[in-house]
Each structure stands twice: as structure tokens, then as C-alpha cells.
Amino acid sequence: MKKIVIAAGTGFLGKVLIAYFKTKAESITILTRGKSRIENNVQFIHWNAKTSGDWTHELENAEIVINLAGKSVDCRYTQKNKDRILNSRVTSTAILGEVISKCKNPPRIWLNSSTATIYRHSLDKEMDEIDGEIGTGFSVDVATSWEKTFFSQQTPKTRKIALRTSIVLGKKGGALPSILNLTKIGLGGKQGYGNQKLSWIHELDFARSIEFIINTPSIEGVVNIVSPKPVTNSTFMKTLRRVAKIPFGIPISKPILEFGARIIKTETELILKSRNVIPSKLIHNGFRFLYPDIKPALITLI
């Protein structure tokens, strides 16, 4: 690979991709709200994710663009936060599409973040890209607007893929460190009824799946970036306790979760929604997961 541009690449997932691709690509450019700087073959260029500027030159002759921009959903869904969550995704996607459409030699591949939360709450049916059922509610509305904006961009020379990613389990970021800390103090029991499904993916398989998509020209459109084996919340927490050698975990009921969520200013949807999602496109195209099962994945991360 020659040049990869990662928009909003200073967060957890961006760092995962930088670590994975820095020895595989000649150069990596990170579009960041921070200051411009250079670290080895990785350069950081300032952008505001809203308007064009000097950063637009980085997309000319770039081979791959990966857009990870979007305000964290780990917050209370006040109207102000709802607007910021939606606008940060739609606006950044629209400006990237506008710039790519004007490139003389545009990127050949554009991968744009989306979310597996786009599917409905499901305890039984596994949702894939073919017949997965789209849900309702604020988070789903954000996801559908995000993807609509992405696929409406006029970039005929660029293959586009929307990454419907669920929870990425990693050592140094994402949800796992916080869940592990709660488990260590005895709060590692099931959450709610515990029967809600959790779709997840190991951080290494996340990066490997991105590379696989890049190298597989037949893959386009929406792709579920999840492991092939969703687990229940109860199973996940039990496995986490065993791997971390924590003897017990107090279960947390839905009312207590609601109370706690208000205190730490987040939403229970992040825990209680059943994300029962499988990666049919990756599997049918021959991708092999290093960590398809939850226990080996957690062992490597803890």
C-alpha cells in the first residue's frame, strides 16, 4: 500500500489501524482536530471535519481513505448531544465526499464508519447484510442518515464500503478496560436480564478485516465488522470473570443501570440493546478470523 488517509484517526480505533498499517503502507496521513505534526511515516494534518482547507490536498493521489469521524455516543442523549452525534457523522462524510469528487486522481477505496446498531434489537434472529432488519429510534436514525449521506456522494472512481462495526475489544481503549475495572471491584455480573446479545470483534481482527476488504475488490456496500459468534451479556460477563480470575460478580438490574447511567452521563442502550449481528460478507468472501470465540479473544487482551 502506498498512502492511507485516516480521518479522525487519533482515537482508539485510529490507533489500532495506525499500529497495524504503519509497516504495511508507505505513508499514513491522519486528519485530526489537533496540531499538525510528523511521527516517522505518519503525518498528522489539522482539519475541522466540516469545511475544506489545506488537508484536502492529502486526498489527491491517496490510495485509501478511512473515515472514523463522529462524536462518541457514550453520553446522555440530550437534544444538544443528539445534534452533535448526528452532525459530526453526516457533515464529515459529506465534506470528504465533496473533496473526493473534485480529485483528479481520487482514492480508489473509501471506507466509512457506520454501526451495527442500525439493526433492530434481536434476541433470536441473526442480522446479516442481506436480510438484517433495520431498527427504529435515535441511534438507528443516525446510522441510516450517515449511510445515506455516504452512498449519495458522487465518487464514481472510488469503491465505497460502509463499516457496520459493533464493539471492538482492545487492550488500551474501547469498552473492555472500563468493563474489566468494574469486574475487578465485584460488579461483573450480568446486566439487565443478561440475555441480550453482544456482537464484538477483537481489535486485531478489526484491523485485519479492513485490510481484507481493501484487498478484495468484489466487496462493496455495507459490511458487518463483527465476529461470527455473538454471545449473550451473561456469557460475556461470566467468561470475562473466569479469564480475569474474579470469583464473583454482582448482577445489575435494569433500574440500577438506569440510575447509574444518569450519574455517569451515558445511556443504557449501550448495554441493554441486543446486537445479534453476523459478518456474512466477510465469511462468504473467505475472511478467516483469528479470534472467532470470545474466551481466546479475552485471554489475549487481559
PDB file of C-alpha atoms in Angstrom:
ATOM      1  CA  MET A   1       0.000   0.000   0.000  1.00  0.00           C
ATOM      2  CA  LYS A   2       1.184   3.484  -0.803  1.00  0.00           C
ATOM      3  CA  LYS A   3      -0.781   6.147   1.057  1.00  0.00           C
ATOM      4  CA  ILE A   4      -3.619   5.754   3.552  1.00  0.00           C
ATOM      5  CA  VAL A   5      -5.602   8.710   4.873  1.00  0.00           C
ATOM      6  CA  ILE A   6      -7.490   8.170   8.138  1.00  0.00           C
ATOM      7  CA  ALA A   7      -9.961  10.879   9.092  1.00  0.00           C
ATOM      8  CA  ALA A   8     -10.281  11.278  12.876  1.00  0.00           C
ATOM      9  CA  GLY A   9      -7.556   8.720  13.442  1.00  0.00           C
ATOM     10  CA  THR A  10      -6.371   9.747  16.919  1.00  0.00           C
ATOM     11  CA  GLY A  11      -8.988   7.774  18.865  1.00  0.00           C
ATOM     12  CA  PHE A  12      -8.971   4.135  19.906  1.00  0.00           C
ATOM     13  CA  LEU A  13      -9.798   2.623  16.506  1.00  0.00           C
ATOM     14  CA  GLY A  14      -7.487   5.026  14.699  1.00  0.00           C
ATOM     15  CA  LYS A  15      -4.589   3.964  16.909  1.00  0.00           C
ATOM     16  CA  VAL A  16      -5.405   0.305  16.234  1.00  0.00           C
ATOM     17  CA  LEU A  17      -5.248   0.939  12.471  1.00  0.00           C
ATOM     18  CA  ILE A  18      -2.060   3.024  12.690  1.00  0.00           C
ATOM     19  CA  ALA A  19      -0.296   0.273  14.643  1.00  0.00           C
ATOM     20  CA  TYR A  20      -1.425  -2.325  12.107  1.00  0.00           C
ATOM     21  CA  PHE A  21      -0.766  -0.437   8.869  1.00  0.00           C
ATOM     22  CA  LYS A  22       2.355   1.595   9.714  1.00  0.00           C
ATOM     23  CA  THR A  23       4.637  -1.198   8.478  1.00  0.00           C
ATOM     24  CA  LYS A  24       2.381  -2.074   5.526  1.00  0.00           C
ATOM     25  CA  ALA A  25       1.875   1.390   4.000  1.00  0.00           C
ATOM     26  CA  GLU A  26       4.480   3.782   2.655  1.00  0.00           C
ATOM     27  CA  SER A  27       2.766   6.656   4.457  1.00  0.00           C
ATOM     28  CA  ILE A  28      -0.246   7.304   6.660  1.00  0.00           C
ATOM     29  CA  THR A  29      -1.936  10.677   6.980  1.00  0.00           C
ATOM     30  CA  ILE A  30      -4.170  11.326   9.964  1.00  0.00           C
ATOM     31  CA  LEU A  31      -6.753  14.104   9.727  1.00  0.00           C
ATOM     32  CA  THR A  32      -7.069  15.463  13.263  1.00  0.00           C
ATOM     33  CA  ARG A  33      -8.563  18.393  15.122  1.00  0.00           C
ATOM     34  CA  GLY A  34      -5.201  18.659  16.884  1.00  0.00           C
ATOM     35  CA  LYS A  35      -1.980  20.246  15.687  1.00  0.00           C
ATOM     36  CA  SER A  36      -0.148  19.138  12.555  1.00  0.00           C
ATOM     37  CA  ARG A  37       2.980  17.081  13.170  1.00  0.00           C
ATOM     38  CA  ILE A  38       5.002  14.136  11.807  1.00  0.00           C
ATOM     39  CA  GLU A  39       5.927  10.873  13.551  1.00  0.00           C
ATOM     40  CA  ASN A  40       8.064   8.595  11.367  1.00  0.00           C
ATOM     41  CA  ASN A  41       5.893   7.677   8.336  1.00  0.00           C
ATOM     42  CA  VAL A  42       2.726   9.015   9.982  1.00  0.00           C
ATOM     43  CA  GLN A  43       1.819  12.656   9.492  1.00  0.00           C
ATOM     44  CA  PHE A  44      -0.971  14.445  11.330  1.00  0.00           C
ATOM     45  CA  ILE A  45      -2.815  17.191   9.438  1.00  0.00           C
ATOM     46  CA  HIS A  46      -5.283  19.559  11.081  1.00  0.00           C
ATOM     47  CA  TRP A  47      -8.893  19.598   9.863  1.00  0.00           C
ATOM     48  CA  ASN A  48     -12.197  20.645  11.392  1.00  0.00           C
ATOM     49  CA  ALA A  49     -14.277  17.845   9.795  1.00  0.00           C
ATOM     50  CA  LYS A  50     -16.675  20.476   8.445  1.00  0.00           C
ATOM     51  CA  THR A  51     -15.043  22.562   5.732  1.00  0.00           C
ATOM     52  CA  SER A  52     -12.323  22.230   3.127  1.00  0.00           C
ATOM     53  CA  GLY A  53      -8.814  23.506   3.798  1.00  0.00           C
ATOM     54  CA  ASP A  54      -5.165  22.595   3.330  1.00  0.00           C
ATOM     55  CA  TRP A  55      -5.983  19.000   4.278  1.00  0.00           C
ATOM     56  CA  THR A  56      -7.846  18.462   1.011  1.00  0.00           C
ATOM     57  CA  HIS A  57      -4.552  18.075  -0.876  1.00  0.00           C
ATOM     58  CA  GLU A  58      -3.895  14.882   1.106  1.00  0.00           C
ATOM     59  CA  LEU A  59      -6.705  13.051  -0.686  1.00  0.00           C
ATOM     60  CA  GLU A  60      -5.215  13.666  -4.117  1.00  0.00           C
ATOM     61  CA  ASN A  61      -3.294  10.502  -5.115  1.00  0.00           C
ATOM     62  CA  ALA A  62      -4.145   8.772  -1.850  1.00  0.00           C
ATOM     63  CA  GLU A  63      -4.893   5.094  -2.323  1.00  0.00           C
ATOM     64  CA  ILE A  64      -7.267   4.567   0.615  1.00  0.00           C
ATOM     65  CA  VAL A  65      -9.439   6.822   2.787  1.00  0.00           C
ATOM     66  CA  ILE A  66     -10.867   5.570   6.083  1.00  0.00           C
ATOM     67  CA  ASN A  67     -13.312   7.877   7.864  1.00  0.00           C
ATOM     68  CA  LEU A  68     -13.746   7.307  11.606  1.00  0.00           C
ATOM     69  CA  ALA A  69     -15.174  10.742  12.444  1.00  0.00           C
ATOM     70  CA  GLY A  70     -18.084  11.049  14.861  1.00  0.00           C
ATOM     71  CA  LYS A  71     -18.797  12.248  18.393  1.00  0.00           C
ATOM     72  CA  SER A  72     -18.808   9.442  20.947  1.00  0.00           C
ATOM     73  CA  VAL A  73     -22.247   8.018  21.746  1.00  0.00           C
ATOM     74  CA  ASP A  74     -21.130   7.443  25.342  1.00  0.00           C
ATOM     75  CA  CYS A  75     -23.161  10.380  26.657  1.00  0.00           C
ATOM     76  CA  ARG A  76     -26.684  11.336  27.679  1.00  0.00           C
ATOM     77  CA  TYR A  77     -28.988  11.757  24.705  1.00  0.00           C
ATOM     78  CA  THR A  78     -29.879  15.385  25.313  1.00  0.00           C
ATOM     79  CA  GLN A  79     -31.000  17.301  22.233  1.00  0.00           C
ATOM     80  CA  LYS A  80     -27.630  19.069  22.111  1.00  0.00           C
ATOM     81  CA  ASN A  81     -25.727  15.790  22.198  1.00  0.00           C
ATOM     82  CA  LYS A  82     -28.098  14.201  19.671  1.00  0.00           C
ATOM     83  CA  ASP A  83     -27.424  17.050  17.247  1.00  0.00           C
ATOM     84  CA  ARG A  84     -23.667  16.746  17.743  1.00  0.00           C
ATOM     85  CA  ILE A  85     -23.721  12.966  17.296  1.00  0.00           C
ATOM     86  CA  LEU A  86     -25.657  13.235  14.028  1.00  0.00           C
ATOM     87  CA  ASN A  87     -23.934  16.307  12.580  1.00  0.00           C
ATOM     88  CA  SER A  88     -20.412  15.100  13.350  1.00  0.00           C
ATOM     89  CA  ARG A  89     -21.051  11.981  11.254  1.00  0.00           C
ATOM     90  CA  VAL A  90     -23.065  13.441   8.397  1.00  0.00           C
ATOM     91  CA  THR A  91     -21.013  16.623   7.959  1.00  0.00           C
ATOM     92  CA  SER A  92     -17.612  14.916   7.971  1.00  0.00           C
ATOM     93  CA  THR A  93     -18.837  12.317   5.482  1.00  0.00           C
ATOM     94  CA  ALA A  94     -20.303  14.980   3.188  1.00  0.00           C
ATOM     95  CA  ILE A  95     -17.156  17.117   3.103  1.00  0.00           C
ATOM     96  CA  LEU A  96     -14.971  14.095   2.370  1.00  0.00           C
ATOM     97  CA  GLY A  97     -17.293  13.142  -0.493  1.00  0.00           C
ATOM     98  CA  GLU A  98     -17.177  16.681  -1.870  1.00  0.00           C
ATOM     99  CA  VAL A  99     -13.373  16.729  -1.830  1.00  0.00           C
ATOM    100  CA  ILE A 100     -13.016  13.244  -3.306  1.00  0.00           C
ATOM    101  CA  SER A 101     -15.392  14.150  -6.136  1.00  0.00           C
ATOM    102  CA  LYS A 102     -13.070  17.012  -7.114  1.00  0.00           C
ATOM    103  CA  CYS A 103      -9.832  14.994  -7.066  1.00  0.00           C
ATOM    104  CA  LYS A 104      -8.107  14.462 -10.411  1.00  0.00           C
ATOM    105  CA  ASN A 105      -6.730  11.176  -9.086  1.00  0.00           C
ATOM    106  CA  PRO A 106      -9.157  10.235  -6.288  1.00  0.00           C
ATOM    107  CA  PRO A 107      -8.699   7.438  -3.745  1.00  0.00           C
ATOM    108  CA  ARG A 108      -9.643   4.068  -5.182  1.00  0.00           C
ATOM    109  CA  ILE A 109     -11.266   2.961  -1.904  1.00  0.00           C
ATOM    110  CA  TRP A 110     -13.273   4.866   0.699  1.00  0.00           C
ATOM    111  CA  LEU A 111     -14.222   3.055   3.886  1.00  0.00           C
ATOM    112  CA  ASN A 112     -16.649   4.974   6.086  1.00  0.00           C
ATOM    113  CA  SER A 113     -17.637   4.133   9.644  1.00  0.00           C
ATOM    114  CA  SER A 114     -21.182   3.052  10.341  1.00  0.00           C
ATOM    115  CA  THR A 115     -22.599   0.947  13.172  1.00  0.00           C
ATOM    116  CA  ALA A 116     -24.116  -2.466  13.793  1.00  0.00           C
ATOM    117  CA  THR A 117     -26.656  -0.640  15.968  1.00  0.00           C
ATOM    118  CA  ILE A 118     -28.535   0.044  12.725  1.00  0.00           C
ATOM    119  CA  TYR A 119     -30.216  -3.372  13.132  1.00  0.00           C
ATOM    120  CA  ARG A 120     -33.202  -3.877  15.419  1.00  0.00           C
ATOM    121  CA  HIS A 121     -32.981  -5.301  18.934  1.00  0.00           C
ATOM    122  CA  SER A 122     -32.929  -9.060  18.356  1.00  0.00           C
ATOM    123  CA  LEU A 123     -32.708 -11.958  20.797  1.00  0.00           C
ATOM    124  CA  ASP A 124     -33.311 -14.639  18.174  1.00  0.00           C
ATOM    125  CA  LYS A 125     -32.645 -13.659  14.576  1.00  0.00           C
ATOM    126  CA  GLU A 126     -29.046 -13.139  13.469  1.00  0.00           C
ATOM    127  CA  MET A 127     -28.728  -9.988  11.396  1.00  0.00           C
ATOM    128  CA  ASP A 128     -26.528 -10.036   8.311  1.00  0.00           C
ATOM    129  CA  GLU A 129     -26.089  -7.640   5.396  1.00  0.00           C
ATOM    130  CA  ILE A 130     -28.618  -9.481   3.207  1.00  0.00           C
ATOM    131  CA  ASP A 131     -31.777  -9.742   5.288  1.00  0.00           C
ATOM    132  CA  GLY A 132     -30.918  -7.968   8.518  1.00  0.00           C
ATOM    133  CA  GLU A 133     -33.844  -5.875   9.751  1.00  0.00           C
ATOM    134  CA  ILE A 134     -33.276  -2.162  10.321  1.00  0.00           C
ATOM    135  CA  GLY A 135     -34.492  -0.952  13.709  1.00  0.00           C
ATOM    136  CA  THR A 136     -36.091   2.261  14.969  1.00  0.00           C
ATOM    137  CA  GLY A 137     -35.108   5.026  17.346  1.00  0.00           C
ATOM    138  CA  PHE A 138     -32.488   7.741  17.582  1.00  0.00           C
ATOM    139  CA  SER A 139     -29.386   5.589  17.099  1.00  0.00           C
ATOM    140  CA  VAL A 140     -30.885   3.892  14.056  1.00  0.00           C
ATOM    141  CA  ASP A 141     -31.913   7.246  12.585  1.00  0.00           C
ATOM    142  CA  VAL A 142     -28.312   8.430  12.956  1.00  0.00           C
ATOM    143  CA  ALA A 143     -26.977   5.294  11.284  1.00  0.00           C
ATOM    144  CA  THR A 144     -29.370   5.451   8.342  1.00  0.00           C
ATOM    145  CA  SER A 145     -28.703   9.177   7.775  1.00  0.00           C
ATOM    146  CA  TRP A 146     -24.978   8.508   7.981  1.00  0.00           C
ATOM    147  CA  GLU A 147     -25.082   5.752   5.376  1.00  0.00           C
ATOM    148  CA  LYS A 148     -27.481   7.690   3.134  1.00  0.00           C
ATOM    149  CA  THR A 149     -25.079  10.634   3.117  1.00  0.00           C
ATOM    150  CA  PHE A 150     -22.148   8.329   2.395  1.00  0.00           C
ATOM    151  CA  PHE A 151     -23.676   6.427  -0.512  1.00  0.00           C
ATOM    152  CA  SER A 152     -25.173   9.564  -2.058  1.00  0.00           C
ATOM    153  CA  GLN A 153     -21.726  11.058  -2.663  1.00  0.00           C
ATOM    154  CA  GLN A 154     -20.836  11.196  -6.355  1.00  0.00           C
ATOM    155  CA  THR A 155     -17.495   9.376  -6.432  1.00  0.00           C
ATOM    156  CA  PRO A 156     -17.702   7.018  -9.442  1.00  0.00           C
ATOM    157  CA  LYS A 157     -13.972   6.190  -9.430  1.00  0.00           C
ATOM    158  CA  THR A 158     -13.947   5.223  -5.758  1.00  0.00           C
ATOM    159  CA  ARG A 159     -15.188   1.930  -4.295  1.00  0.00           C
ATOM    160  CA  LYS A 160     -17.240   2.673  -1.172  1.00  0.00           C
ATOM    161  CA  ILE A 161     -17.770   0.460   1.882  1.00  0.00           C
ATOM    162  CA  ALA A 162     -19.794   1.298   4.999  1.00  0.00           C
ATOM    163  CA  LEU A 163     -18.329  -0.452   8.033  1.00  0.00           C
ATOM    164  CA  ARG A 164     -21.156  -1.596  10.309  1.00  0.00           C
ATOM    165  CA  THR A 165     -18.931  -2.141  13.314  1.00  0.00           C
ATOM    166  CA  SER A 166     -20.027  -3.358  16.725  1.00  0.00           C
ATOM    167  CA  ILE A 167     -17.974  -3.359  19.948  1.00  0.00           C
ATOM    168  CA  VAL A 168     -14.248  -3.624  19.266  1.00  0.00           C
ATOM    169  CA  LEU A 169     -12.435  -5.294  22.161  1.00  0.00           C
ATOM    170  CA  GLY A 170      -8.953  -3.888  22.731  1.00  0.00           C
ATOM    171  CA  LYS A 171      -6.256  -3.673  25.372  1.00  0.00           C
ATOM    172  CA  LYS A 172      -5.898   0.082  25.554  1.00  0.00           C
ATOM    173  CA  GLY A 173      -9.252   1.519  24.585  1.00  0.00           C
ATOM    174  CA  GLY A 174     -12.877   0.965  23.751  1.00  0.00           C
ATOM    175  CA  ALA A 175     -15.296  -0.637  26.185  1.00  0.00           C
ATOM    176  CA  LEU A 176     -13.194  -3.513  27.570  1.00  0.00           C
ATOM    177  CA  PRO A 177     -10.912  -1.661  30.034  1.00  0.00           C
ATOM    178  CA  SER A 178     -13.891   0.026  31.719  1.00  0.00           C
ATOM    179  CA  ILE A 179     -15.879  -3.233  31.927  1.00  0.00           C
ATOM    180  CA  LEU A 180     -12.817  -5.016  33.325  1.00  0.00           C
ATOM    181  CA  ASN A 181     -12.353  -2.363  36.005  1.00  0.00           C
ATOM    182  CA  LEU A 182     -15.970  -2.799  37.122  1.00  0.00           C
ATOM    183  CA  THR A 183     -15.480  -6.561  37.169  1.00  0.00           C
ATOM    184  CA  LYS A 184     -12.413  -6.241  39.396  1.00  0.00           C
ATOM    185  CA  ILE A 185     -14.454  -4.475  42.074  1.00  0.00           C
ATOM    186  CA  GLY A 186     -17.175  -7.109  42.029  1.00  0.00           C
ATOM    187  CA  LEU A 187     -19.636  -5.551  39.568  1.00  0.00           C
ATOM    188  CA  GLY A 188     -19.051  -8.110  36.837  1.00  0.00           C
ATOM    189  CA  GLY A 189     -22.375  -9.898  36.900  1.00  0.00           C
ATOM    190  CA  LYS A 190     -24.973  -9.948  34.148  1.00  0.00           C
ATOM    191  CA  GLN A 191     -26.534  -6.612  33.228  1.00  0.00           C
ATOM    192  CA  GLY A 192     -30.306  -6.434  32.962  1.00  0.00           C
ATOM    193  CA  TYR A 193     -31.728  -9.855  32.098  1.00  0.00           C
ATOM    194  CA  GLY A 194     -28.368 -10.871  30.638  1.00  0.00           C
ATOM    195  CA  ASN A 195     -29.973 -12.488  27.590  1.00  0.00           C
ATOM    196  CA  GLN A 196     -29.247  -9.584  25.247  1.00  0.00           C
ATOM    197  CA  LYS A 197     -26.733 -10.495  22.535  1.00  0.00           C
ATOM    198  CA  LEU A 198     -23.346  -8.830  22.243  1.00  0.00           C
ATOM    199  CA  SER A 199     -21.695  -8.612  18.829  1.00  0.00           C
ATOM    200  CA  TRP A 200     -17.998  -7.981  19.223  1.00  0.00           C
ATOM    201  CA  ILE A 201     -14.672  -8.224  17.398  1.00  0.00           C
ATOM    202  CA  HIS A 202     -11.055  -8.469  18.570  1.00  0.00           C
ATOM    203  CA  GLU A 203      -9.009  -5.359  17.734  1.00  0.00           C
ATOM    204  CA  LEU A 204      -6.603  -7.362  15.578  1.00  0.00           C
ATOM    205  CA  ASP A 205      -9.435  -8.918  13.566  1.00  0.00           C
ATOM    206  CA  PHE A 206     -10.903  -5.430  13.181  1.00  0.00           C
ATOM    207  CA  ALA A 207      -7.710  -4.218  11.504  1.00  0.00           C
ATOM    208  CA  ARG A 208      -7.310  -7.444   9.518  1.00  0.00           C
ATOM    209  CA  SER A 209     -10.879  -7.199   8.217  1.00  0.00           C
ATOM    210  CA  ILE A 210     -10.192  -3.666   6.959  1.00  0.00           C
ATOM    211  CA  GLU A 211      -7.111  -4.920   5.117  1.00  0.00           C
ATOM    212  CA  PHE A 212      -9.107  -7.853   3.710  1.00  0.00           C
ATOM    213  CA  ILE A 213     -11.813  -5.543   2.361  1.00  0.00           C
ATOM    214  CA  ILE A 214      -9.187  -3.302   0.776  1.00  0.00           C
ATOM    215  CA  ASN A 215      -7.634  -6.299  -0.966  1.00  0.00           C
ATOM    216  CA  THR A 216     -10.953  -7.843  -2.084  1.00  0.00           C
ATOM    217  CA  PRO A 217     -12.366  -5.771  -4.988  1.00  0.00           C
ATOM    218  CA  SER A 218     -15.684  -7.647  -5.036  1.00  0.00           C
ATOM    219  CA  ILE A 219     -16.641  -6.316  -1.597  1.00  0.00           C
ATOM    220  CA  GLU A 220     -18.589  -3.076  -1.604  1.00  0.00           C
ATOM    221  CA  GLY A 221     -21.663  -1.562   0.025  1.00  0.00           C
ATOM    222  CA  VAL A 222     -22.375  -2.342   3.687  1.00  0.00           C
ATOM    223  CA  VAL A 223     -20.203  -4.819   5.600  1.00  0.00           C
ATOM    224  CA  ASN A 224     -20.710  -6.087   9.150  1.00  0.00           C
ATOM    225  CA  ILE A 225     -17.447  -5.844  11.079  1.00  0.00           C
ATOM    226  CA  VAL A 226     -18.154  -8.310  13.886  1.00  0.00           C
ATOM    227  CA  SER A 227     -17.014 -11.765  14.961  1.00  0.00           C
ATOM    228  CA  PRO A 228     -19.074 -14.709  13.656  1.00  0.00           C
ATOM    229  CA  LYS A 229     -20.245 -15.728  17.140  1.00  0.00           C
ATOM    230  CA  PRO A 230     -22.305 -13.221  19.142  1.00  0.00           C
ATOM    231  CA  VAL A 231     -22.618 -14.076  22.845  1.00  0.00           C
ATOM    232  CA  THR A 232     -25.164 -13.152  25.475  1.00  0.00           C
ATOM    233  CA  ASN A 233     -24.318 -10.480  28.018  1.00  0.00           C
ATOM    234  CA  SER A 234     -24.436 -13.133  30.734  1.00  0.00           C
ATOM    235  CA  THR A 235     -21.963 -15.365  28.876  1.00  0.00           C
ATOM    236  CA  PHE A 236     -19.643 -12.446  28.134  1.00  0.00           C
ATOM    237  CA  MET A 237     -19.501 -11.342  31.767  1.00  0.00           C
ATOM    238  CA  LYS A 238     -19.065 -14.910  33.043  1.00  0.00           C
ATOM    239  CA  THR A 239     -16.226 -15.508  30.578  1.00  0.00           C
ATOM    240  CA  LEU A 240     -14.599 -12.210  31.499  1.00  0.00           C
ATOM    241  CA  ARG A 241     -14.675 -13.127  35.204  1.00  0.00           C
ATOM    242  CA  ARG A 242     -13.114 -16.514  34.529  1.00  0.00           C
ATOM    243  CA  VAL A 243     -10.357 -15.114  32.337  1.00  0.00           C
ATOM    244  CA  ALA A 244      -9.616 -12.312  34.817  1.00  0.00           C
ATOM    245  CA  LYS A 245      -9.862 -14.802  37.715  1.00  0.00           C
ATOM    246  CA  ILE A 246     -12.531 -12.822  39.515  1.00  0.00           C
ATOM    247  CA  PRO A 247     -14.553 -15.242  41.706  1.00  0.00           C
ATOM    248  CA  PHE A 248     -17.902 -13.453  41.679  1.00  0.00           C
ATOM    249  CA  GLY A 249     -19.842 -10.679  40.017  1.00  0.00           C
ATOM    250  CA  ILE A 250     -22.883  -8.873  41.325  1.00  0.00           C
ATOM    251  CA  PRO A 251     -25.686  -8.745  38.706  1.00  0.00           C
ATOM    252  CA  ILE A 252     -27.028  -5.278  37.954  1.00  0.00           C
ATOM    253  CA  SER A 253     -30.753  -4.875  37.287  1.00  0.00           C
ATOM    254  CA  LYS A 254     -32.194  -2.565  34.673  1.00  0.00           C
ATOM    255  CA  PRO A 255     -33.437   0.033  37.230  1.00  0.00           C
ATOM    256  CA  ILE A 256     -29.960   0.216  38.798  1.00  0.00           C
ATOM    257  CA  LEU A 257     -28.404   0.542  35.342  1.00  0.00           C
ATOM    258  CA  GLU A 258     -30.775   3.404  34.552  1.00  0.00           C
ATOM    259  CA  PHE A 259     -29.842   5.139  37.794  1.00  0.00           C
ATOM    260  CA  GLY A 260     -26.120   4.624  37.234  1.00  0.00           C
ATOM    261  CA  ALA A 261     -26.318   5.781  33.632  1.00  0.00           C
ATOM    262  CA  ARG A 262     -27.761   9.096  34.723  1.00  0.00           C
ATOM    263  CA  ILE A 263     -24.960   9.554  37.244  1.00  0.00           C
ATOM    264  CA  ILE A 264     -22.138   8.867  34.783  1.00  0.00           C
ATOM    265  CA  LYS A 265     -23.997  10.646  31.975  1.00  0.00           C
ATOM    266  CA  THR A 266     -24.471   7.837  29.489  1.00  0.00           C
ATOM    267  CA  GLU A 267     -27.334   5.672  28.138  1.00  0.00           C
ATOM    268  CA  THR A 268     -28.337   2.093  28.986  1.00  0.00           C
ATOM    269  CA  GLU A 269     -28.888   1.337  25.293  1.00  0.00           C
ATOM    270  CA  LEU A 270     -25.144   0.765  25.022  1.00  0.00           C
ATOM    271  CA  ILE A 271     -25.539  -2.224  27.365  1.00  0.00           C
ATOM    272  CA  LEU A 272     -29.132  -3.418  27.046  1.00  0.00           C
ATOM    273  CA  LYS A 273     -29.750  -3.407  23.301  1.00  0.00           C
ATOM    274  CA  SER A 274     -29.390  -6.886  21.822  1.00  0.00           C
ATOM    275  CA  ARG A 275     -26.951  -6.658  18.912  1.00  0.00           C
ATOM    276  CA  ASN A 276     -27.233 -10.051  17.256  1.00  0.00           C
ATOM    277  CA  VAL A 277     -25.124  -9.382  14.163  1.00  0.00           C
ATOM    278  CA  ILE A 278     -23.042 -11.732  11.992  1.00  0.00           C
ATOM    279  CA  PRO A 279     -20.462 -10.991   9.238  1.00  0.00           C
ATOM    280  CA  SER A 280     -21.869 -12.833   6.224  1.00  0.00           C
ATOM    281  CA  LYS A 281     -19.989 -10.808   3.593  1.00  0.00           C
ATOM    282  CA  LEU A 282     -16.620 -11.336   5.248  1.00  0.00           C
ATOM    283  CA  ILE A 283     -17.223 -15.067   5.692  1.00  0.00           C
ATOM    284  CA  HIS A 284     -18.582 -15.645   2.170  1.00  0.00           C
ATOM    285  CA  ASN A 285     -15.576 -13.856   0.692  1.00  0.00           C
ATOM    286  CA  GLY A 286     -13.150 -16.086   2.589  1.00  0.00           C
ATOM    287  CA  PHE A 287     -12.059 -13.982   5.562  1.00  0.00           C
ATOM    288  CA  ARG A 288     -10.749 -16.091   8.434  1.00  0.00           C
ATOM    289  CA  PHE A 289     -10.983 -14.722  11.950  1.00  0.00           C
ATOM    290  CA  LEU A 290      -8.060 -15.225  14.299  1.00  0.00           C
ATOM    291  CA  TYR A 291     -10.449 -14.858  17.225  1.00  0.00           C
ATOM    292  CA  PRO A 292     -13.944 -16.150  16.386  1.00  0.00           C
ATOM    293  CA  ASP A 293     -14.628 -17.197  20.005  1.00  0.00           C
ATOM    294  CA  ILE A 294     -14.886 -14.893  22.993  1.00  0.00           C
ATOM    295  CA  LYS A 295     -12.710 -16.748  25.529  1.00  0.00           C
ATOM    296  CA  PRO A 296      -9.486 -16.893  23.454  1.00  0.00           C
ATOM    297  CA  ALA A 297     -10.068 -13.268  22.442  1.00  0.00           C
ATOM    298  CA  LEU A 298     -10.321 -12.139  26.060  1.00  0.00           C
ATOM    299  CA  ILE A 299      -7.298 -14.194  27.082  1.00  0.00           C
ATOM    300  CA  THR A 300      -5.093 -12.300  24.618  1.00  0.00           C
ATOM    301  CA  LEU A 301      -6.440  -8.918  25.747  1.00  0.00           C
ATOM    302  CA  ILE A 302      -6.332  -9.281  29.532  1.00  0.00           C
TER     303      ILE A 302
END
